[in-house]
Coordinates of C-alpha atoms in Angstrom, one line a residue:
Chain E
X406 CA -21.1 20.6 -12.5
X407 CA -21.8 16.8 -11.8
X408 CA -22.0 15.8 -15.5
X409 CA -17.9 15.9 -15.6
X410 CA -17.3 13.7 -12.4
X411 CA -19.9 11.2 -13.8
X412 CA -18.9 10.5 -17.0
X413 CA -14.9 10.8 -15.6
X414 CA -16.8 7.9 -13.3
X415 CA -18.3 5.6 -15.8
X416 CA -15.8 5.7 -18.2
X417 CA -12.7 4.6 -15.9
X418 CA -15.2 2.1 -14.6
X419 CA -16.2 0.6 -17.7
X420 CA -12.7 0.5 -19.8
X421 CA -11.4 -1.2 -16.6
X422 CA -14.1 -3.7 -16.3
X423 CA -13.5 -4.5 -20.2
X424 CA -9.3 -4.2 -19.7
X425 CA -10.0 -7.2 -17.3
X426 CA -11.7 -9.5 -19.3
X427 CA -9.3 -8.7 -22.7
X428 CA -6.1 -10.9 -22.4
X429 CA -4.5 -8.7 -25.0
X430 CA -1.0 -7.6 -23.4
X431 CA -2.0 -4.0 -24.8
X432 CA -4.5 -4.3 -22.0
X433 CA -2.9 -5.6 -19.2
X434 CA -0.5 -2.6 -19.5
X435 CA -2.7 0.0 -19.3
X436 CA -4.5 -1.7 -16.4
X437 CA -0.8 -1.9 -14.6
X438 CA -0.4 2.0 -15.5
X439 CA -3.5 2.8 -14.2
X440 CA -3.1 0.5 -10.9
X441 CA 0.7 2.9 -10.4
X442 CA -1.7 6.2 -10.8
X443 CA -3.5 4.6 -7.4
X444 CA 0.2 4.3 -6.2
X445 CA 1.4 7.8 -7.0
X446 CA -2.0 9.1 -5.2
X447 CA -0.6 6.9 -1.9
X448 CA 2.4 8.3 -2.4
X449 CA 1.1 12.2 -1.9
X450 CA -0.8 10.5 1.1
X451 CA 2.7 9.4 2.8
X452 CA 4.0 12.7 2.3
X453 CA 1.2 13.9 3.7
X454 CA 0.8 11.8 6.6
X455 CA 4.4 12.3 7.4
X456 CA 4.3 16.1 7.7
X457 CA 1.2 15.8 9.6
X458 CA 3.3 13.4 12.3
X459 CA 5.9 15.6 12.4
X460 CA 3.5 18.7 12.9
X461 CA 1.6 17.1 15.7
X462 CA 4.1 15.6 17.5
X463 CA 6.7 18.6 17.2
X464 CA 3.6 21.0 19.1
X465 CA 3.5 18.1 22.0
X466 CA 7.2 19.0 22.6
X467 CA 6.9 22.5 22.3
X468 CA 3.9 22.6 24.5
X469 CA 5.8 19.8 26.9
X470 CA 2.1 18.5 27.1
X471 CA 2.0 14.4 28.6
X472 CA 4.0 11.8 27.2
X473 CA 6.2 14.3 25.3
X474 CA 9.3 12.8 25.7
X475 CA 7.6 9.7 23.6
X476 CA 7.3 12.8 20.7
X477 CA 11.2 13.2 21.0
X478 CA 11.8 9.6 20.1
X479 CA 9.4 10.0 17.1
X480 CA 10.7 13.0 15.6
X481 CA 14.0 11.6 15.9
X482 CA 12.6 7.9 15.0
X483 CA 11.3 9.4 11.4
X484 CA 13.8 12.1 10.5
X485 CA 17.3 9.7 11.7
X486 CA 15.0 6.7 9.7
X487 CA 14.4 8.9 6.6
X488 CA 18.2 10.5 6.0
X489 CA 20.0 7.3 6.6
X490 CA 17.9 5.4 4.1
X491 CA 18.3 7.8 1.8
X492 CA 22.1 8.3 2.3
X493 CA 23.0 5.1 2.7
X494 CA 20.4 2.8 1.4
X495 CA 18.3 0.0 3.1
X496 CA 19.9 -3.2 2.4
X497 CA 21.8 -5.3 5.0
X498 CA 25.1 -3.5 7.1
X499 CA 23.3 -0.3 6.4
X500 CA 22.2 1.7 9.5
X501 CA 18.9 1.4 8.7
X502 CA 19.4 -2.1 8.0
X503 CA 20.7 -2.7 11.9
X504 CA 17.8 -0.9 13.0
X505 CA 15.5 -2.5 11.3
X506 CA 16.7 -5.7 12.9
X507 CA 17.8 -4.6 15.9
X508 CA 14.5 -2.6 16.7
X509 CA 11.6 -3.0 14.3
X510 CA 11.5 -6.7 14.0
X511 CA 11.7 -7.5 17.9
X512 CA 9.4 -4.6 18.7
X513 CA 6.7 -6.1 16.0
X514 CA 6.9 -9.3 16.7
X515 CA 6.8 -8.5 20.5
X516 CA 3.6 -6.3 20.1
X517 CA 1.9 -8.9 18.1
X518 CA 2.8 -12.2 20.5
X519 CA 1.4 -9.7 23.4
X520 CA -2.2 -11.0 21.8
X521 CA -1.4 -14.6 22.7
X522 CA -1.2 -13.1 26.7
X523 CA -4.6 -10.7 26.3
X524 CA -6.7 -13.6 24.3
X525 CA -5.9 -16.1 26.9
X526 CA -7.5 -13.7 29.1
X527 CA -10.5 -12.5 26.9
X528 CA -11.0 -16.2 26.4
X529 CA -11.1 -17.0 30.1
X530 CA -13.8 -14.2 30.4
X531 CA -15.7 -14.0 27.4
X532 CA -16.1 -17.9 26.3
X533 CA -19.2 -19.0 28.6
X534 CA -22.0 -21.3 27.6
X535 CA -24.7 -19.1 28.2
X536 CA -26.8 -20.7 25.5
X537 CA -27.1 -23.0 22.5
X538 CA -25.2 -20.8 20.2
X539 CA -22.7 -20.1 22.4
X540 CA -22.2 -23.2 24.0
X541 CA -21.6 -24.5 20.2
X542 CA -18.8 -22.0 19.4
X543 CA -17.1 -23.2 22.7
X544 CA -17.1 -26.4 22.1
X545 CA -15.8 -26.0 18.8
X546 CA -13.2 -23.2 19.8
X547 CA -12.0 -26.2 22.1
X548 CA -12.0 -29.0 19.4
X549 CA -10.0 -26.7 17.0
X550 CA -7.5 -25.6 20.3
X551 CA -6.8 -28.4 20.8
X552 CA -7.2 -30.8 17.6
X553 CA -5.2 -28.1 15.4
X554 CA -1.8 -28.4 18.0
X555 CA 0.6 -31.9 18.3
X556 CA -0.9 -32.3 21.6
X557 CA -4.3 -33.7 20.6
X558 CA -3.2 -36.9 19.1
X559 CA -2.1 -37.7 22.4
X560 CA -5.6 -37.1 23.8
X561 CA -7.8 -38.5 21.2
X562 CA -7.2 -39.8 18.0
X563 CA -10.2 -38.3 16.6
X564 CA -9.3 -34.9 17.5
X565 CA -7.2 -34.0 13.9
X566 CA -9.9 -35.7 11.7
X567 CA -12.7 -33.6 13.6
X568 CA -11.2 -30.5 13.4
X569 CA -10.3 -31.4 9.7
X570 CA -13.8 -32.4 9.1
X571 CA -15.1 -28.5 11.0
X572 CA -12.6 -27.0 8.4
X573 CA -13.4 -28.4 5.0
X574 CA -17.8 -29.0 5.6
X575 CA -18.7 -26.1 8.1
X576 CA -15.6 -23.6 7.7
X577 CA -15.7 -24.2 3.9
X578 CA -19.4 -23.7 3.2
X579 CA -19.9 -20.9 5.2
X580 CA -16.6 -19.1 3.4
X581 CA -18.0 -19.7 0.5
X582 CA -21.1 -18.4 1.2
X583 CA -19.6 -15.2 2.7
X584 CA -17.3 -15.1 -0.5
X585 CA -20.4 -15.1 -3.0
X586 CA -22.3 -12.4 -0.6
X587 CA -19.6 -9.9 -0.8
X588 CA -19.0 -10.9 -4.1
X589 CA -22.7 -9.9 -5.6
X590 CA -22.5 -6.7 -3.0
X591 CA -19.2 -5.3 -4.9
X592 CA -20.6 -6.0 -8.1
X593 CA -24.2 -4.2 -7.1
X594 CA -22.7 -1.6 -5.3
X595 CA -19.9 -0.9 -8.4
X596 CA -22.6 -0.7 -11.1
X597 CA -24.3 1.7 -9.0
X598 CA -21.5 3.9 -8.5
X599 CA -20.1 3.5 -12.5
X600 CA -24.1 4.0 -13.8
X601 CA -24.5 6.9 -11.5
X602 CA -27.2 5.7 -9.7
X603 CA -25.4 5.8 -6.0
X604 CA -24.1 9.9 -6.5
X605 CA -22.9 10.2 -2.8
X606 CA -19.4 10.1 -3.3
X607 CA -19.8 13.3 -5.4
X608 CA -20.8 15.3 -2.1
X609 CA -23.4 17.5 -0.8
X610 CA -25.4 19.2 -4.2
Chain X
X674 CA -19.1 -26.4 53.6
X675 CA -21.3 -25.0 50.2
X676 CA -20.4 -21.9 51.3
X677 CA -16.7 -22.5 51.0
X678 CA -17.2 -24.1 47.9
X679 CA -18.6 -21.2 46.3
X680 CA -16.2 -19.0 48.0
X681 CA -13.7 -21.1 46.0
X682 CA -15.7 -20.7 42.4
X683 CA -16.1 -16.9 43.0
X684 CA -12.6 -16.5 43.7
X685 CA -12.0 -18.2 39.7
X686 CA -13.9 -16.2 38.3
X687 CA -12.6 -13.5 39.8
X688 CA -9.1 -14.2 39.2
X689 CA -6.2 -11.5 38.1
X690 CA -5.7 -11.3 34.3
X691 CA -1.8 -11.0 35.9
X692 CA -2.3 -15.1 37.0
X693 CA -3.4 -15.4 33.8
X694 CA -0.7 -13.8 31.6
X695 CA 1.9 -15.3 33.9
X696 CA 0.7 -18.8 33.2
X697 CA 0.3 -18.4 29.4
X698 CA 4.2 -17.1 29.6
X699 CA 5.0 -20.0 31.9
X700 CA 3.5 -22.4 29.2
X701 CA 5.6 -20.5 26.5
X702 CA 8.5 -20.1 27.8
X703 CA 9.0 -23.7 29.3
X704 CA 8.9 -26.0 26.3
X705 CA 11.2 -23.6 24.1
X706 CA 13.6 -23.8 27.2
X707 CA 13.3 -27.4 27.4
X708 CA 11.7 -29.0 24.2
X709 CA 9.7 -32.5 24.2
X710 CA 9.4 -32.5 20.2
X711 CA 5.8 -33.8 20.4
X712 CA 5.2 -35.5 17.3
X713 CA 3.6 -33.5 14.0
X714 CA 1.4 -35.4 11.5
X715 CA 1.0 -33.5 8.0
X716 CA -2.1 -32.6 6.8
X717 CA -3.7 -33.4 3.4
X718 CA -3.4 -29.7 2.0
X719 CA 0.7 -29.3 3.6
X720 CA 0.9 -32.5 2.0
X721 CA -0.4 -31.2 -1.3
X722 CA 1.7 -28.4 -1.2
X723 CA 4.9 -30.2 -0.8
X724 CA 3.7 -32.8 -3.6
X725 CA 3.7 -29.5 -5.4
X726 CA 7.0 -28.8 -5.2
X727 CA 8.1 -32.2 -5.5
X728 CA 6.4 -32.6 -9.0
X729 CA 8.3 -29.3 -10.7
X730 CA 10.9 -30.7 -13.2
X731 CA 14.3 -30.5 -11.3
X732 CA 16.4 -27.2 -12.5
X733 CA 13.2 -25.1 -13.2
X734 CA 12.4 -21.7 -12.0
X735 CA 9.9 -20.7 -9.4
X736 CA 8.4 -17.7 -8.5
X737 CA 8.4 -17.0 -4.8
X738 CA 6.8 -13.7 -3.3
X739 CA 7.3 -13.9 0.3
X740 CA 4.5 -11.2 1.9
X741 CA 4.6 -10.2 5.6
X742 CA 6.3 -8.5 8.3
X743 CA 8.2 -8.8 11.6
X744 CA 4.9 -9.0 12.8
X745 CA 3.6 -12.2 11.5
X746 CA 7.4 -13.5 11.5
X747 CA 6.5 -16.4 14.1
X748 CA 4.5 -18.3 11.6
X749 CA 5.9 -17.2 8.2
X750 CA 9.2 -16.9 8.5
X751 CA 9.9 -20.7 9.9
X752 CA 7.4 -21.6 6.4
X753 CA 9.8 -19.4 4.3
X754 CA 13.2 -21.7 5.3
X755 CA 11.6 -25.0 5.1
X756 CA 10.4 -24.1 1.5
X757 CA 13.4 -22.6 0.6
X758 CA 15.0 -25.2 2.0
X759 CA 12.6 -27.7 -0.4
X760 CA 13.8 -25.8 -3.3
X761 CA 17.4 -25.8 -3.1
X762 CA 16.9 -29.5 -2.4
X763 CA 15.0 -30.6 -4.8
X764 CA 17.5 -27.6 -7.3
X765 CA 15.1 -25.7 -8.3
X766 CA 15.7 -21.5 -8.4
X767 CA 13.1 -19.5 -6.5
X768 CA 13.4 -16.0 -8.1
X769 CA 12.1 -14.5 -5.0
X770 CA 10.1 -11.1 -4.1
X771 CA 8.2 -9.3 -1.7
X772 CA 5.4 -6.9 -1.9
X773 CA 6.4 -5.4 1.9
X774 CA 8.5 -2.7 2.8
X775 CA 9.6 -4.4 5.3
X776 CA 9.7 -7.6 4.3
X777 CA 13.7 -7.9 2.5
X778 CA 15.3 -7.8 6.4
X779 CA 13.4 -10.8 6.6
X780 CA 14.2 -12.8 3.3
X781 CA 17.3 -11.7 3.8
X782 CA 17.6 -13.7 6.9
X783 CA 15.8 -16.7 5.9
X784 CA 17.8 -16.7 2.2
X785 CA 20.7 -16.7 5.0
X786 CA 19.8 -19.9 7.0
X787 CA 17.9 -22.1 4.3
X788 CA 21.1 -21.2 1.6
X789 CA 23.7 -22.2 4.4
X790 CA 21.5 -24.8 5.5
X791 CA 21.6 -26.4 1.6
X792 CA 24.5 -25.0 0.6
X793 CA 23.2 -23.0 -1.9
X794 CA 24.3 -19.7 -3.3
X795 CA 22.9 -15.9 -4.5
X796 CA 22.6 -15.9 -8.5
X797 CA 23.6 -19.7 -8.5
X798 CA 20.9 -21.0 -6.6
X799 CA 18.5 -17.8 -6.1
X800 CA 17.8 -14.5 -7.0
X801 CA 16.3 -11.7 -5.0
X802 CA 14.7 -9.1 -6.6
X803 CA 13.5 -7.3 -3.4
X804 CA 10.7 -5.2 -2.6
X805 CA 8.6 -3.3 -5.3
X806 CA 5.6 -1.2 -4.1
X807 CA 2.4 -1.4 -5.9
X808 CA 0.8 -4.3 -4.7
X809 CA -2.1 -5.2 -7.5
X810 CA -0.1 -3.6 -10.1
X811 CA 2.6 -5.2 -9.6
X812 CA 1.7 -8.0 -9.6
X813 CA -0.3 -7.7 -13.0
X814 CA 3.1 -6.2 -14.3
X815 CA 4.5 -10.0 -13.5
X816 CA 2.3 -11.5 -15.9
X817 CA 3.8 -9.3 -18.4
X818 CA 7.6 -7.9 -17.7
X819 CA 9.5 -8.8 -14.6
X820 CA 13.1 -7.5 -15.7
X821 CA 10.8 -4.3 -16.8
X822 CA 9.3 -4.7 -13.0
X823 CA 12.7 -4.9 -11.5
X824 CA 15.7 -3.8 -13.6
X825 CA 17.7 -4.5 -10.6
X826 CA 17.6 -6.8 -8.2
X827 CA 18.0 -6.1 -4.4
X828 CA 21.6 -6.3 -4.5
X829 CA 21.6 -3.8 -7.4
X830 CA 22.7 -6.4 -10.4
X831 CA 21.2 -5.6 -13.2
X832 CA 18.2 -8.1 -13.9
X833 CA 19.6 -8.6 -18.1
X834 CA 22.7 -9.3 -16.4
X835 CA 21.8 -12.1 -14.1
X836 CA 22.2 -16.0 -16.0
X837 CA 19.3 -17.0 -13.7
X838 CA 16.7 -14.4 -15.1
X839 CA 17.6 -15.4 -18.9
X840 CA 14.2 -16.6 -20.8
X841 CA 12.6 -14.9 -17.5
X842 CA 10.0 -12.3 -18.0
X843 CA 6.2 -13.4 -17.4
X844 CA 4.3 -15.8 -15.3
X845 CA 4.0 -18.3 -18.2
X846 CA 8.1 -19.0 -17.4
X847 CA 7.0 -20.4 -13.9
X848 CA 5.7 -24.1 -13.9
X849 CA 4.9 -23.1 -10.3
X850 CA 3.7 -19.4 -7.7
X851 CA 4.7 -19.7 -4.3
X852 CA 3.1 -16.9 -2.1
X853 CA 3.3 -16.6 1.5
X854 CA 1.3 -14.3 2.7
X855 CA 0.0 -12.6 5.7
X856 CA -2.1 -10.4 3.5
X857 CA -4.8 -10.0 1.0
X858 CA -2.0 -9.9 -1.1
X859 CA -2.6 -13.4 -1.9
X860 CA -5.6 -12.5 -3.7
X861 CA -4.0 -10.8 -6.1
X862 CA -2.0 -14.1 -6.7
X863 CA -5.2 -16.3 -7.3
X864 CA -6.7 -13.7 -9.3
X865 CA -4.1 -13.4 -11.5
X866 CA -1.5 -15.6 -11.1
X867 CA -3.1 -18.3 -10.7
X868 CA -6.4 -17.5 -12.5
X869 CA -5.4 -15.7 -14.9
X870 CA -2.6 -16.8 -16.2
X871 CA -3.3 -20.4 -15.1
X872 CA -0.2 -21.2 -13.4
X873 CA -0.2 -23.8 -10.8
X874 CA -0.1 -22.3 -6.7
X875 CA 0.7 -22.7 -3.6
X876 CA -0.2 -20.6 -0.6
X877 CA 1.0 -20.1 2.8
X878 CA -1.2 -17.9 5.6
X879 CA -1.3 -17.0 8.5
X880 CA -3.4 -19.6 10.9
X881 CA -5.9 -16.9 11.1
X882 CA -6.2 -16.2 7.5
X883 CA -5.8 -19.7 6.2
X884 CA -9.4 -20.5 6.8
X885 CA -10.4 -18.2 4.1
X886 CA -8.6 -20.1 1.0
X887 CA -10.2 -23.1 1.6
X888 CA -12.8 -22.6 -1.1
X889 CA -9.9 -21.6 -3.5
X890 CA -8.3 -24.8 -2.4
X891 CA -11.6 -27.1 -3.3
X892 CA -11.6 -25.1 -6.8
X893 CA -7.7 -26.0 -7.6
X894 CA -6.9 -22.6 -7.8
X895 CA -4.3 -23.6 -5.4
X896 CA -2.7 -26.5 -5.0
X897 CA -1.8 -26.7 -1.4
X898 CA -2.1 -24.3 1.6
X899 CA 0.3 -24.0 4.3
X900 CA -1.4 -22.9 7.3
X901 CA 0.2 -20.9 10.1
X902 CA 2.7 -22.5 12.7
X903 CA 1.5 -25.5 12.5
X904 CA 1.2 -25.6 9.0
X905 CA 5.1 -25.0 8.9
X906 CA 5.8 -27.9 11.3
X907 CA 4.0 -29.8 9.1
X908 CA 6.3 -29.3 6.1
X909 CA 9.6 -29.2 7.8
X910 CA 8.3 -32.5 9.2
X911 CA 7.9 -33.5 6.0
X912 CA 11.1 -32.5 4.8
X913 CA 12.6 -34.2 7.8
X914 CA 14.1 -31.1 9.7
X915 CA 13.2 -29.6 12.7
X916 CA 13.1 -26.1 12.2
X917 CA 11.8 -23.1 14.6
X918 CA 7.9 -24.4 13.6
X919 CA 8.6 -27.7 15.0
X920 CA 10.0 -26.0 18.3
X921 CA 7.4 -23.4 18.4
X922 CA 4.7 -26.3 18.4
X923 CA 5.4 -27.3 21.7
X924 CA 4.7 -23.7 23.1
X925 CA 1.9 -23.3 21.5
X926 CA 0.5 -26.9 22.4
X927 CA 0.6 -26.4 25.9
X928 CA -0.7 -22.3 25.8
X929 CA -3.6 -24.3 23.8
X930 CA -3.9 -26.9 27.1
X931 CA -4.0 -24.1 29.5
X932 CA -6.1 -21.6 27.3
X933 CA -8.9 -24.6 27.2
X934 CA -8.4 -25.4 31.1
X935 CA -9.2 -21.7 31.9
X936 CA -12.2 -21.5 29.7
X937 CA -13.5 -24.9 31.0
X938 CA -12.7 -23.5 34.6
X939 CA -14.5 -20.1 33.7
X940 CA -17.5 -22.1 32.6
X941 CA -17.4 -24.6 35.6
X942 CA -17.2 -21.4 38.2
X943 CA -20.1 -19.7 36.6
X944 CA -22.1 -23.0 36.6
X945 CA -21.6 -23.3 40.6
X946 CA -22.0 -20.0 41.4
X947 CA -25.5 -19.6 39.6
X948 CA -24.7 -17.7 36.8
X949 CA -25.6 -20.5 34.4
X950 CA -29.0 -21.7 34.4
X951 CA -28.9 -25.4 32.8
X952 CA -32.1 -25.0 30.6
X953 CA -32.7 -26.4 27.2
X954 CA -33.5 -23.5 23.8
X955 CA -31.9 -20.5 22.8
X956 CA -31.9 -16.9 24.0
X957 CA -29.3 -15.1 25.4

């Protein structure tokens, strides 16, 4: 029963390891083909997901249990969304385009320049020189706050060169380091999965 | 007398998060309301990725993907105009993309104020192909057929139909990738793109993310990296405008003041109250 699965396994792992390395146009095109077959698979997982959302949500009306009325907003949100893109299109003028700028870019960009309010916060809390290491990442949180915005010129000239300096020595050696580190532990943990060595994504026996 | 001072401390540290968020909006709000332009000096890798730009043969093509959502819109949408902006400048044709559903709104707006900005004009000056999902496959299908990619562009013109797109099928037509990004989506370029295909690239990410093509940058994979806000100020200083980057520094200058007065406050407070032993090693 396992013998299918692994050699299914090995064999789309090593033609696409190969496919990689060929610059053969032939080869490129079947690796794009292959790459949409992992974008068809999404695409049953949106269908999915979206009947799931509908399905959960539509209960929490029906059973009027808390927050429902947020339910009513969604249902409406996905199936109104849904029918006027696919009636009328996406592009700009369309109703889906004045919602998306109306409603999804202010609402995005709201939710995500809330962090700026909660790290000020965390950061008033949480960044304490309680020892060495710590007092070492708050000193450099504070050279890069402040070296990295127009404002530190003003207060020292050496603040831009420093934080420079922190970005291409420290920064850059230590991203480097990371990069190699999960570079070999792809490769290790690949060639364990394509020579059938690591089985576990195969289940329970 | 010590008694009141520490009364003082503990109240600090004890402070509402609502002081807190009222300040940081205080400090954001204020400069945009009324703006000091503090000054902006480019850095060597903005610097680089303008030279970039500068150094592709007026008239030529350029691939521009532009990656990210309302979301990320503070720092990569102010980067998108001012290199737009460069391009229609300096008359070269981005043929532009995105790899985000969401994404076209947004080039649609910043086509909008960089083209009326430069005077420049859709299938004279650009084209926009839109949004094509995929991600890694798509962009492995630009090193091979574009028009196949997009047979339309996002206007619905057919791609064999557009002047601009003529002897415009591959990466190899590009003397230059522009991605911004607020994804690992630029990956994909600097695999590929860049490495693959050995085109010359530029990057712009998010502040955050920045940090993590710096080793890409020492191995001229890319040529220049834009990074975040500040990043953008840098270039529009550079190209002599002062764009929403250059406005937004300001804010964020003096939310970076007050952020580094509360932590040094924080720190001070716990100091005077006891709660940090001065004492020389590690350990937590």
């Amino acid at each position: 029963m396992r013998f299918g699965p692994l050699v299914v396994t090995f064999l789309t792992g090593a033609v696409l390891i190969a496919i990689f390395f060929i610059p053969h146009h032939r080869a490129q095109e079947t690796q794009s083909v292959i790459l949409e077959w992992a974008d068809i698979v999404y695409t049953f997982a949106l269908v999915l997901g979206s009947i799931s959302l509908w399905a959960m949500h539509q209960k929490k009306v029906q059973q009027k249990g808390e927050g429902w009325i947020y339910s009513v907003v969604t249902l409406v949100a996905l199936l109104g969304v849904t029918a006027f893109g696919v009636i009328q299109g996406v592009e700009a003028g369309t109703v889906v385009g004045r919602i998306y700028n109306m409603v999804n870019a202010p609402l995005a960009s709201t939710m995500f320049s809330l962090l700026a309010f909660f790290i000020a916060s965390a950061a008033f809390r949480a960044f304490r020189a309680r020892n060495v290491e710590a007092t070492l990442l708050l000193v450099t949180a504070i050279v890069m706050m402040v070296g990295r915005v127009s404002v530190g010129e003003f207060v020292w000239k050496g603040f831009p060169p420093l934080t420079e300096w922190l970005l291409d020595v420290p920064n850059l050696a230590a991203k480097r380091a990371v990069a190699i580190g999960i570079g070999l532990g792809a490769i290790s943990t690949a060639l364990k999965i394509i020579l059938g060595i690591d089985r576990s994504y195969l289940g329970r026996s | 007398m010590a008694a009141g001072r520490n009364g003082f401390w503990q109240r600090i540290l004890g402070i509402d998060r609502r002081w807190i968020f009222l300040l940081v909006g205080i400090g954001t709000a204020l400069p945009l309301i009324f703006p000091v332009n503090l000054p902006v000096a480019a850095s060597p890798r903005v610097k680089a990725a303008y030279n970039a730009i500068e150094a592709v043969p007026e008239g030529s093509r350029v691939l521009m993907s532009l990656d990210y959502e309302p979301d990320i819109m503070a720092e990569l949408q102010p980067m998108s105009i001012a290199v737009l902006r460069h391009c229609f400048r300096r008359h070269l044709t981005p043929i532009i993309l995105t790899l985000y559903p969401a994404g076209p709104g947004l080039i649609e707006r910043a086509l909008a104020v960089a083209s009326t900005a430069e005077g420049a004009k859709n299938y004279q000056d650009y084209v926009f192909l839109g949004y094509k999902s995929g991600n890694q496959a798509v962009v492995l299908g630009l090193g091979e057929n574009i028009k196949g990619l997009f047979p339309k562009d996002f206007y619905g013109a057919s791609t064999d139909s557009i002047t601009l797109m003529r002897h415009v099928n591959s990466f190899t037509d590009f003397p230059l990738l522009i991605d911004l990004s607020g994804s690992t989506i630029a990956d994909y370029y600097i695999r590929i793109g860049a490495s693959r295909y050995h085109r010359p690239m530029i990057l712009g990410a998010t502040a955050v993310m920045a940090t993590d093509y710096y080793p890409y940058l020492s191995s001229r994979q890319i040529l220049g990296l834009i990074g975040g806000m500040k990043g953008a100020a840098e270039y529009e200083r550079l190209m002599g405008i002062v764009g929403d980057a250059r406005r937004g520094m300001d804010a964020q200058s003096l939310v970076h003041v007050i952020v580094v007065i509360l932590v040094l406050l924080g720190n001070a407070a716990l100091f005077a109250t006891g709660g940090i032993k001065p004492r020389i090693g590690g350990g937590s």
